[in-house]
JSON list of C-alpha atoms in Angstrom, two decimals:
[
{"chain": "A", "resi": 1, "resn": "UNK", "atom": "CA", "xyz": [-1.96, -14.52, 28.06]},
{"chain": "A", "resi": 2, "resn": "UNK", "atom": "CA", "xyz": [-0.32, -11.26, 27.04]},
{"chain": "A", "resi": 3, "resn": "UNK", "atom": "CA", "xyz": [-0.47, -10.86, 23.06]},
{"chain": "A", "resi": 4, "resn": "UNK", "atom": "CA", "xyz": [2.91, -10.44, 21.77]},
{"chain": "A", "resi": 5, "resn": "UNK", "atom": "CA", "xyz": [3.44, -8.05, 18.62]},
{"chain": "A", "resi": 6, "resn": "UNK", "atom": "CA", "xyz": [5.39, -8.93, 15.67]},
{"chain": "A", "resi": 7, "resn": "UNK", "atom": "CA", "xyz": [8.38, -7.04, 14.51]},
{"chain": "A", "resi": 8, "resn": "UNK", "atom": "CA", "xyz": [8.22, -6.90, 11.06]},
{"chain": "A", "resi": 9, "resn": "UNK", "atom": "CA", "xyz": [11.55, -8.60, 8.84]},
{"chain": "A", "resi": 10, "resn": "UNK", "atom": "CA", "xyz": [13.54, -6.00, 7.40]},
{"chain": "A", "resi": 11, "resn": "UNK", "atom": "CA", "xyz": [13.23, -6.35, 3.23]},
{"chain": "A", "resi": 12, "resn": "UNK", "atom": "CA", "xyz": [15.01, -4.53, 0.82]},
{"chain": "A", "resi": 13, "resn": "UNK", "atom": "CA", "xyz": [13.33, -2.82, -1.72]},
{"chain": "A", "resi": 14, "resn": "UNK", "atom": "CA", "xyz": [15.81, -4.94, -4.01]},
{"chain": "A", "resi": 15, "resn": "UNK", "atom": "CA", "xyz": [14.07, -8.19, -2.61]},
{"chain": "A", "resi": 16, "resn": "UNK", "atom": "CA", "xyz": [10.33, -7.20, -2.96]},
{"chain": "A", "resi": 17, "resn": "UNK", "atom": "CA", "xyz": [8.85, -7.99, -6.59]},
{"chain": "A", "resi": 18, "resn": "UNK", "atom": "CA", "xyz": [8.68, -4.86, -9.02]},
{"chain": "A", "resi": 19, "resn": "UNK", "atom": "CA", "xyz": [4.95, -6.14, -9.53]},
{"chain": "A", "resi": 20, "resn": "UNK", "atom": "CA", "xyz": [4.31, -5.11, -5.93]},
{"chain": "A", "resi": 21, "resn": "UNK", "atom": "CA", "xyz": [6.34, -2.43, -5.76]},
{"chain": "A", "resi": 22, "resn": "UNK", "atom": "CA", "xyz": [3.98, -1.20, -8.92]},
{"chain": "A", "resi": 23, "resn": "UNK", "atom": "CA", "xyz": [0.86, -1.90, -7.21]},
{"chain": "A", "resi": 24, "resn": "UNK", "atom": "CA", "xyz": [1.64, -0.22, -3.71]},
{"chain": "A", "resi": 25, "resn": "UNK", "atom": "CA", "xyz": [2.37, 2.79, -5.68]},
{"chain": "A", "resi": 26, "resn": "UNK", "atom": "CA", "xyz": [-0.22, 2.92, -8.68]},
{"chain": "A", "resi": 27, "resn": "UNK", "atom": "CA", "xyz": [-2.55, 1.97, -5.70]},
{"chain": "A", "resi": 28, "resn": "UNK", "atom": "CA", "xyz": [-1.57, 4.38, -2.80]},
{"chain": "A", "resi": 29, "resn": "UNK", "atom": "CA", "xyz": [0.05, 7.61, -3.89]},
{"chain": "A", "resi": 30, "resn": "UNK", "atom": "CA", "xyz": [0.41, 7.38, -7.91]},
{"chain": "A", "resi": 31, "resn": "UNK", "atom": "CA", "xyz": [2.90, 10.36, -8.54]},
{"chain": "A", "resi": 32, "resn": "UNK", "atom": "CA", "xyz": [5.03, 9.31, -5.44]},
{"chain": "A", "resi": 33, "resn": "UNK", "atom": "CA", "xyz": [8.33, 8.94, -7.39]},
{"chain": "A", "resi": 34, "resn": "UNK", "atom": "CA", "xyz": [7.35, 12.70, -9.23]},
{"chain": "A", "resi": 35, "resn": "UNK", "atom": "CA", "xyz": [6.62, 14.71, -5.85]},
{"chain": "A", "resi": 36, "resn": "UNK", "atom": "CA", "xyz": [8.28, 15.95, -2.48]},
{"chain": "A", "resi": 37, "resn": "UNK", "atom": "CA", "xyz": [7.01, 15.12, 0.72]},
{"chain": "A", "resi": 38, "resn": "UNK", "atom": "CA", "xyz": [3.41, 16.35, 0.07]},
{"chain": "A", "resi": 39, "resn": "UNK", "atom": "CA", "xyz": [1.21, 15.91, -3.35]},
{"chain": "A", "resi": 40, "resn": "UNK", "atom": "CA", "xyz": [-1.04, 19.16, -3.94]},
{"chain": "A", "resi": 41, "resn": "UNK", "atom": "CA", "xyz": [-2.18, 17.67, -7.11]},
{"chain": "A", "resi": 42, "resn": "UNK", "atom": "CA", "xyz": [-3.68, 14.61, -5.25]},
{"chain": "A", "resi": 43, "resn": "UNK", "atom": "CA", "xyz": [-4.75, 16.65, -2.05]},
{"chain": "A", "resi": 44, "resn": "UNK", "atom": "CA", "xyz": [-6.50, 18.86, -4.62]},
{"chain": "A", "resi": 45, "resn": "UNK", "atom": "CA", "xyz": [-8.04, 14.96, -6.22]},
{"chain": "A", "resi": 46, "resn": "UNK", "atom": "CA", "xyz": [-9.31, 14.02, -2.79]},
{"chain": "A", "resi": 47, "resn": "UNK", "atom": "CA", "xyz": [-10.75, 17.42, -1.84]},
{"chain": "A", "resi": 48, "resn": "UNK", "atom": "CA", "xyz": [-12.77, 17.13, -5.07]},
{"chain": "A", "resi": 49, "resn": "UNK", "atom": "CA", "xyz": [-13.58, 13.53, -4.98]},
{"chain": "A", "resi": 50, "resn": "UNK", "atom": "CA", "xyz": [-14.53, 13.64, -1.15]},
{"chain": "A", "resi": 51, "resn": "UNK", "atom": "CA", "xyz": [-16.90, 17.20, -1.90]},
{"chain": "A", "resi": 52, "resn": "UNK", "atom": "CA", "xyz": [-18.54, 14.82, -5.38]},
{"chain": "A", "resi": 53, "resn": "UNK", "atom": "CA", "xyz": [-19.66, 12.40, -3.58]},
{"chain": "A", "resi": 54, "resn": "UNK", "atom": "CA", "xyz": [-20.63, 14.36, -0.19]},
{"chain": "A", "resi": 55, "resn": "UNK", "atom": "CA", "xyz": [-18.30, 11.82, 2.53]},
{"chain": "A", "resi": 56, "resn": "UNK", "atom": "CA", "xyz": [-14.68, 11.00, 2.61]},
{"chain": "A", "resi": 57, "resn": "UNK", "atom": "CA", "xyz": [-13.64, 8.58, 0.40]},
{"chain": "A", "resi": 58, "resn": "UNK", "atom": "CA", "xyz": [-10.30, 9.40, -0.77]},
{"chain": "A", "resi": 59, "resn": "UNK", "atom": "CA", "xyz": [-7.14, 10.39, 0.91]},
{"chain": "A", "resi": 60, "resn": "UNK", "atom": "CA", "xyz": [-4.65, 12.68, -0.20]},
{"chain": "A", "resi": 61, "resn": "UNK", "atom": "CA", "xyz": [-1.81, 11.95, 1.77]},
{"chain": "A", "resi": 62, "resn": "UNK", "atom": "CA", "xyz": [1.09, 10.48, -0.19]},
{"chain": "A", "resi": 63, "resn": "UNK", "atom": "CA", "xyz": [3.18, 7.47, 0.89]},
{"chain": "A", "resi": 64, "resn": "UNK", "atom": "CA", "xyz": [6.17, 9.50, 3.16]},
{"chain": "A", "resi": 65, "resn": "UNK", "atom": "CA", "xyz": [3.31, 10.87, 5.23]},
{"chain": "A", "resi": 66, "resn": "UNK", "atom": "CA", "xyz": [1.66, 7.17, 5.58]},
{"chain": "A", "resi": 67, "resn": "UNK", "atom": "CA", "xyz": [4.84, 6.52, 6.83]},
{"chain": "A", "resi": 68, "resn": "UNK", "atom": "CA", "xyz": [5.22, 9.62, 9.37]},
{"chain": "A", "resi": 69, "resn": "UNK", "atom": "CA", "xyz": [1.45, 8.79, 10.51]},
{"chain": "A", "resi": 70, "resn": "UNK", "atom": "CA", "xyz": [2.19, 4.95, 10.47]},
{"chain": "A", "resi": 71, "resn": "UNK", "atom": "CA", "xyz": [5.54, 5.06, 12.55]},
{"chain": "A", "resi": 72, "resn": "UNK", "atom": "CA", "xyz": [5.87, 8.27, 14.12]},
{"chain": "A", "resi": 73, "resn": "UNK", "atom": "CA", "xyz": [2.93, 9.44, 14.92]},
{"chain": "A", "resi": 74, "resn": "UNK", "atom": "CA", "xyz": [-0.47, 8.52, 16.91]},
{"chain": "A", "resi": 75, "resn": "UNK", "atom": "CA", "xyz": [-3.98, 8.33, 13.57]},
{"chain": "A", "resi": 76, "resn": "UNK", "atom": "CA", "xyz": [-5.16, 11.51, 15.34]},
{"chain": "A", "resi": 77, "resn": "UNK", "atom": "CA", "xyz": [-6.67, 13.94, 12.88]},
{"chain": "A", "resi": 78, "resn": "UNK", "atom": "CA", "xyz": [-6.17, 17.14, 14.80]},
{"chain": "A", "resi": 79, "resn": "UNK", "atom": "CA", "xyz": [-4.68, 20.29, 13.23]},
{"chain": "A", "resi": 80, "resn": "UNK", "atom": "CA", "xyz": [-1.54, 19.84, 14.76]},
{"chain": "A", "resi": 81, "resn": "UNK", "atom": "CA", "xyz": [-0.85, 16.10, 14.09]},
{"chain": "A", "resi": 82, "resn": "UNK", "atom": "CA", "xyz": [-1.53, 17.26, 10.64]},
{"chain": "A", "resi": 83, "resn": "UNK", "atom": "CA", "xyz": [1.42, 20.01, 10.53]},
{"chain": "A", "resi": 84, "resn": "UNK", "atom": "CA", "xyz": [3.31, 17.63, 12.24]},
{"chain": "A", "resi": 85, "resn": "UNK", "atom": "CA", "xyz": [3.12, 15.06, 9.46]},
{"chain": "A", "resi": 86, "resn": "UNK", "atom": "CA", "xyz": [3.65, 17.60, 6.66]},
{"chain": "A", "resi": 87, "resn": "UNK", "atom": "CA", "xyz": [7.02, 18.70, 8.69]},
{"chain": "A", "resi": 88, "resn": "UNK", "atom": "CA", "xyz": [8.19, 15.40, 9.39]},
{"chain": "A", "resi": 89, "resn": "UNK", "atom": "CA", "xyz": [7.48, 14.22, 5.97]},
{"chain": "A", "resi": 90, "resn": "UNK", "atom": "CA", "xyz": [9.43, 16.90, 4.22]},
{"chain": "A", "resi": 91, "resn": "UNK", "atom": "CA", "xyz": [12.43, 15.69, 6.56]},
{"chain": "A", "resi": 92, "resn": "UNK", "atom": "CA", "xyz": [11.98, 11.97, 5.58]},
{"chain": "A", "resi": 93, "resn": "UNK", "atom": "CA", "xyz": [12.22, 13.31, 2.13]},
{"chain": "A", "resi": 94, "resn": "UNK", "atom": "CA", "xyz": [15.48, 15.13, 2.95]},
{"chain": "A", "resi": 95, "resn": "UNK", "atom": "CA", "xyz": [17.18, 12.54, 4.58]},
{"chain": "A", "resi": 96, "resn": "UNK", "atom": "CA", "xyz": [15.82, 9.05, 2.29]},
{"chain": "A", "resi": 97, "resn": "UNK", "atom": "CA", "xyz": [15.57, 8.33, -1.23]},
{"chain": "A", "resi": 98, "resn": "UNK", "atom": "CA", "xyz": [12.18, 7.02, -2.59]},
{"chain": "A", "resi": 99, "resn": "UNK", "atom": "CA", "xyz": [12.97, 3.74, -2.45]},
{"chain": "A", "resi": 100, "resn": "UNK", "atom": "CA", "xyz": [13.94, 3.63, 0.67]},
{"chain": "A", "resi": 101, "resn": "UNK", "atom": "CA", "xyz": [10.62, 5.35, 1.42]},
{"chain": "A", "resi": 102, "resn": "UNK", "atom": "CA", "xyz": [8.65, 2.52, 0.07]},
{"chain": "A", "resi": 103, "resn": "UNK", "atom": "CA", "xyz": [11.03, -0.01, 1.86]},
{"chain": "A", "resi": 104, "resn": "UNK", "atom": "CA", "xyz": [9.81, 1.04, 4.89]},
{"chain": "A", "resi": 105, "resn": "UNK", "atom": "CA", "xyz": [6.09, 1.35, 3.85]},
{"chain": "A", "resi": 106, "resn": "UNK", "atom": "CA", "xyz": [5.88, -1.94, 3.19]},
{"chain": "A", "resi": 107, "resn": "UNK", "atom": "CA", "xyz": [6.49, -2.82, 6.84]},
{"chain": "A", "resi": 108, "resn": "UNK", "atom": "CA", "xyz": [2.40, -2.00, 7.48]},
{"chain": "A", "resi": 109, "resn": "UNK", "atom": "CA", "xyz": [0.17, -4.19, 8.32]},
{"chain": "A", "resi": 110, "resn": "UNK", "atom": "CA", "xyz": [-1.40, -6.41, 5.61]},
{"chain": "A", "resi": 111, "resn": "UNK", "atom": "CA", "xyz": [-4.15, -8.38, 7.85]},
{"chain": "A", "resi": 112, "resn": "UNK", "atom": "CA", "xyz": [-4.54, -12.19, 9.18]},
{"chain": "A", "resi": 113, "resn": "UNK", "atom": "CA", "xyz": [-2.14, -10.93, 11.72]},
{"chain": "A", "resi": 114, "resn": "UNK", "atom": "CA", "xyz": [0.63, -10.92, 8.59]},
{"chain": "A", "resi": 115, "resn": "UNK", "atom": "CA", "xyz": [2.67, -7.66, 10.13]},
{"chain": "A", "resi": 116, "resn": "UNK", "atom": "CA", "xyz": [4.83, -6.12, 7.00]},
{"chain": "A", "resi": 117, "resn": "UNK", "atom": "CA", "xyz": [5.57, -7.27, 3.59]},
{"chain": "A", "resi": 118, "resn": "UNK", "atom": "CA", "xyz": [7.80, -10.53, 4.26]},
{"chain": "A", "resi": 119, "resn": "UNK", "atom": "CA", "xyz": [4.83, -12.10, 6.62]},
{"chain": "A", "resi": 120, "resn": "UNK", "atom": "CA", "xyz": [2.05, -11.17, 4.34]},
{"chain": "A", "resi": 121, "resn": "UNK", "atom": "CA", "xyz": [4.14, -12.62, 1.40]},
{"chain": "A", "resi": 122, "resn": "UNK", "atom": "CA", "xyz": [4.35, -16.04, 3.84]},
{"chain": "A", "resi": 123, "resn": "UNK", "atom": "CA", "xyz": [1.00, -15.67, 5.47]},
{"chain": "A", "resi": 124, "resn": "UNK", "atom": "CA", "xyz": [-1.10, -15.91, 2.50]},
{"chain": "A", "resi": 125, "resn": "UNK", "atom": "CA", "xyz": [0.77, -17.65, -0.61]},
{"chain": "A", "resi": 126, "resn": "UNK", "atom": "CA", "xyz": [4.02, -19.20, 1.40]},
{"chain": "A", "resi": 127, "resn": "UNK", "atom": "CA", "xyz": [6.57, -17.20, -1.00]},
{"chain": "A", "resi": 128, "resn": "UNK", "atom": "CA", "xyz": [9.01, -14.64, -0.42]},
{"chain": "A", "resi": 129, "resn": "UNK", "atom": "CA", "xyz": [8.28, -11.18, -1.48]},
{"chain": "A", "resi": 130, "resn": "UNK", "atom": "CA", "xyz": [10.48, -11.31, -3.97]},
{"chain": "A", "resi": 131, "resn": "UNK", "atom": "CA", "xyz": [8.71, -13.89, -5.67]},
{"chain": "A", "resi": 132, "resn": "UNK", "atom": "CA", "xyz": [5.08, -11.94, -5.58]},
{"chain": "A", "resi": 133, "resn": "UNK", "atom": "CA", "xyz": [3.82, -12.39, -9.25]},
{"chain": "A", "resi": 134, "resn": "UNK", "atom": "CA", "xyz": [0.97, -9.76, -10.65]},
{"chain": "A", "resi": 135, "resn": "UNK", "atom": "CA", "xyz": [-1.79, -11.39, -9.01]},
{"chain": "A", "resi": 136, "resn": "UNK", "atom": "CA", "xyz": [-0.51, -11.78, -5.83]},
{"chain": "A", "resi": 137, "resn": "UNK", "atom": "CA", "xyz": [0.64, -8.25, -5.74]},
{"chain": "A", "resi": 138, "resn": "UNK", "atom": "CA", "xyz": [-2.11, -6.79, -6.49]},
{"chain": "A", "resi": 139, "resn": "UNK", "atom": "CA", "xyz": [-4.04, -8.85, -3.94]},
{"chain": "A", "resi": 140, "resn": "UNK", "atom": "CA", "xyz": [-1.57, -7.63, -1.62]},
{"chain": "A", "resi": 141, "resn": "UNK", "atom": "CA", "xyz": [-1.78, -3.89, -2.09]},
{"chain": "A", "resi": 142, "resn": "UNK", "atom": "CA", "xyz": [-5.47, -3.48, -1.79]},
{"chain": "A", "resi": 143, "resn": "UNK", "atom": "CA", "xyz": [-5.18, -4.85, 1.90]},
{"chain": "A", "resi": 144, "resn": "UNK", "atom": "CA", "xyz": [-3.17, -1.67, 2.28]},
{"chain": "A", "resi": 145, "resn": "UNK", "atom": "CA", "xyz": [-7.16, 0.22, 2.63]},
{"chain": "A", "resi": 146, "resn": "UNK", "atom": "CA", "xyz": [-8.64, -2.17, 5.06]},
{"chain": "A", "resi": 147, "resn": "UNK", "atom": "CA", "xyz": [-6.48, -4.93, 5.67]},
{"chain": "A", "resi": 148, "resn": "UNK", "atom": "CA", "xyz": [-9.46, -6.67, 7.94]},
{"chain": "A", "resi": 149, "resn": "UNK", "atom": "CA", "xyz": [-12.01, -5.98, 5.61]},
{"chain": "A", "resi": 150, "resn": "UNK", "atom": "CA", "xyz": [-10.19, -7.12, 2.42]},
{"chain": "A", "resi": 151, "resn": "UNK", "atom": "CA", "xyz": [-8.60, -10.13, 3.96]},
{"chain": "A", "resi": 152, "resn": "UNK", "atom": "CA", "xyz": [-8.98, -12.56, 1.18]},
{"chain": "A", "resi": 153, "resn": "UNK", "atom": "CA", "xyz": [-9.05, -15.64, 3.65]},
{"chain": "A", "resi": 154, "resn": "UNK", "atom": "CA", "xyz": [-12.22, -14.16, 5.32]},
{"chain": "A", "resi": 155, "resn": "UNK", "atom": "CA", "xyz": [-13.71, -12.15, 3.29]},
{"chain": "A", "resi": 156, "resn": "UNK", "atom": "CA", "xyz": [-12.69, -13.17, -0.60]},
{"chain": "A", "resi": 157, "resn": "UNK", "atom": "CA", "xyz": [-15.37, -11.49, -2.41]},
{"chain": "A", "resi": 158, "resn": "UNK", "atom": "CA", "xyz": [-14.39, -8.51, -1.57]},
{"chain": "A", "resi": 159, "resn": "UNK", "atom": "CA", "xyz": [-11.10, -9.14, -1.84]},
{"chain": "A", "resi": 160, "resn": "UNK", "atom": "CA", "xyz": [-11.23, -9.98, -5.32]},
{"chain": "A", "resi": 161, "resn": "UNK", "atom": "CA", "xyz": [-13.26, -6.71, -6.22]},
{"chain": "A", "resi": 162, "resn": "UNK", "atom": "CA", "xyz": [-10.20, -4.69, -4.52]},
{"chain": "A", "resi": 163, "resn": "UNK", "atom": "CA", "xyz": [-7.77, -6.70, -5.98]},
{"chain": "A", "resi": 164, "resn": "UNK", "atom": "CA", "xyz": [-10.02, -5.65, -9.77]},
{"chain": "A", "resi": 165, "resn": "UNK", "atom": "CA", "xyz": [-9.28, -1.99, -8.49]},
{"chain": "A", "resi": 166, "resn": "UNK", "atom": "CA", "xyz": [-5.62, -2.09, -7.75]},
{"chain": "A", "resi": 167, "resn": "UNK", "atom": "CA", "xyz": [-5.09, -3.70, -11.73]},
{"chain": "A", "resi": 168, "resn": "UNK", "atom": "CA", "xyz": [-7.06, -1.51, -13.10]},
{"chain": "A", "resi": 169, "resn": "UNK", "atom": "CA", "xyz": [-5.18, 1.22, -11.26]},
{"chain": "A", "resi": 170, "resn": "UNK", "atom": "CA", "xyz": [-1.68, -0.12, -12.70]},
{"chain": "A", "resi": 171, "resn": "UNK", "atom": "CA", "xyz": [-3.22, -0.98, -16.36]},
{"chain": "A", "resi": 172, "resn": "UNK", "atom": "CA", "xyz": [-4.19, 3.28, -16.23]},
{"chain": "A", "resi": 173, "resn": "UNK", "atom": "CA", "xyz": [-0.46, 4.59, -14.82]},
{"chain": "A", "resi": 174, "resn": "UNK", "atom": "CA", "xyz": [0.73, 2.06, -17.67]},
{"chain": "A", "resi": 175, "resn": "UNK", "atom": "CA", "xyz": [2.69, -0.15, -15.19]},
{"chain": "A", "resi": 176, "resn": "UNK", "atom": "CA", "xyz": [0.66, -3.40, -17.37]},
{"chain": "A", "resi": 177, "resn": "UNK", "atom": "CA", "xyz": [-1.27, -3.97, -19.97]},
{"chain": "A", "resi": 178, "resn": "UNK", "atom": "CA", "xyz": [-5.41, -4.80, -20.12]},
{"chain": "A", "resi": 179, "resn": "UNK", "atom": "CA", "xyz": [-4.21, -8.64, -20.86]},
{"chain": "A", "resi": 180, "resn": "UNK", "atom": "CA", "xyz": [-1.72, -9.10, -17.90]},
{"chain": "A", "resi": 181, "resn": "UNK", "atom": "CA", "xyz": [-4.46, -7.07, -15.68]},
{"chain": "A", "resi": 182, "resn": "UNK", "atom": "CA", "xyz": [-7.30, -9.69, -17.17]},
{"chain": "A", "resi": 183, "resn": "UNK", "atom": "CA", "xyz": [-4.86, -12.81, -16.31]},
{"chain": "A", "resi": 184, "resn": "UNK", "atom": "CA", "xyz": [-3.64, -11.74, -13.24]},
{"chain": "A", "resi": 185, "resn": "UNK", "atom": "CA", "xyz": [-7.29, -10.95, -12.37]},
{"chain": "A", "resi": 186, "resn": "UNK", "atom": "CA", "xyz": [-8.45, -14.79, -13.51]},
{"chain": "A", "resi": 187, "resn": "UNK", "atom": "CA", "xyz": [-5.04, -16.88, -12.15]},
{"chain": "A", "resi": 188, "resn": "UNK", "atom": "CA", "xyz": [-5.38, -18.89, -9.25]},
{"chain": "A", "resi": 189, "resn": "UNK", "atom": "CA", "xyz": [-3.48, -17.13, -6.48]},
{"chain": "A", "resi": 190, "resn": "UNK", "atom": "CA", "xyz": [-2.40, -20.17, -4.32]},
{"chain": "A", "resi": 191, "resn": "UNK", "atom": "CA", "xyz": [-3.87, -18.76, -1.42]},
{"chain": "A", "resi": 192, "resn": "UNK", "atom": "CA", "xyz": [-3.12, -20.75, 2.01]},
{"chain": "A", "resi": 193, "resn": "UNK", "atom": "CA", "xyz": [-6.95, -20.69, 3.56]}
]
């Protein structure tokens, strides 16, 4: 039996929830909508964070070179894969707007086999992705990291501690406030186990 791979639905970025369009970004590349195709403030963030703590445990690649590595290219780390992500970045840049960027971010994997934004939206709460409230959202953008790992329907403890990260994340860019990060945190999720 031959496993078949999903394509992912095409969604608009009009039809995905501003909450988790807010929680992708605060979560994955924070200044995406204020750089170009690379970030040198956030390479410069990761470069410090990953020599503080002695191991790699930030990234600084921004959201158009997810996309380059994600859909172009193979997760090599080589020299040259690198320089080919920066180049092919800067000509995603050139030739979409940030929105339509994020669009096609959003087609990544999200775990439990849920393969882009309109599955994981289905997979795990049976809604649309227009529909994603706070928590939701924010439960969905910390599988972005480790989607098998994080998977709330195997492993919700941990889960819930990402999900903690990503609203703190958005309470600190300003995207909500302490209160709708606290409720969001506490409200049941209506997760399909």
């Amino acid at each position: 039996d031959a496993k078949i791979k999903k394509i992912p639905v095409y969604v608009a970025i009009g039809a995905i929830s501003k909450p988790m369009q807010h929680a992708v970004v605060a979560t994955e590349d924070r200044r995406f909508y204020s750089h170009g195709a690379i970030d040198p403030i956030g390479i410069g963030r990761a470069i410090l964070t990953n020599i503080q703590s002695g191991e790699t445990v930030e990234g600084g690649s921004t959201i158009s070179q997810q996309v380059v590595k994600n859909v172009f290219l193979s997760q090599d780390r080589t020299f040259a894969e690198k320089a080919q992500e920066f180049v092919m970045a800067f000509l995603l840049e050139q030739n979409y707007s940030k929105d339509e960027i994020l669009e096609i971010y959003q087609y990544g994997v999200f775990g439990a086999n849920a393969t882009g934004i309109d599955d994981a939206a289905r997979t795990y709460f049976t809604t649309s992705p227009e529909k994603l409230d706070l928590a939701q959202a924010s439960m969905l953008a910390g599988l972005v990291q480790a989607p098998t790992y994080y998977n709330p329907l195997q492993n919700y403890p941990a889960a819930k501690a990402r999900q903690k990260i990503v609203l703190t994340l958005m309470t600190e860019q300003g995207y909500i406030s302490p209160e709708q990060s606290n409720d969001a945190y506490k409200k049941d999720l209506g997760l399909q186990r």
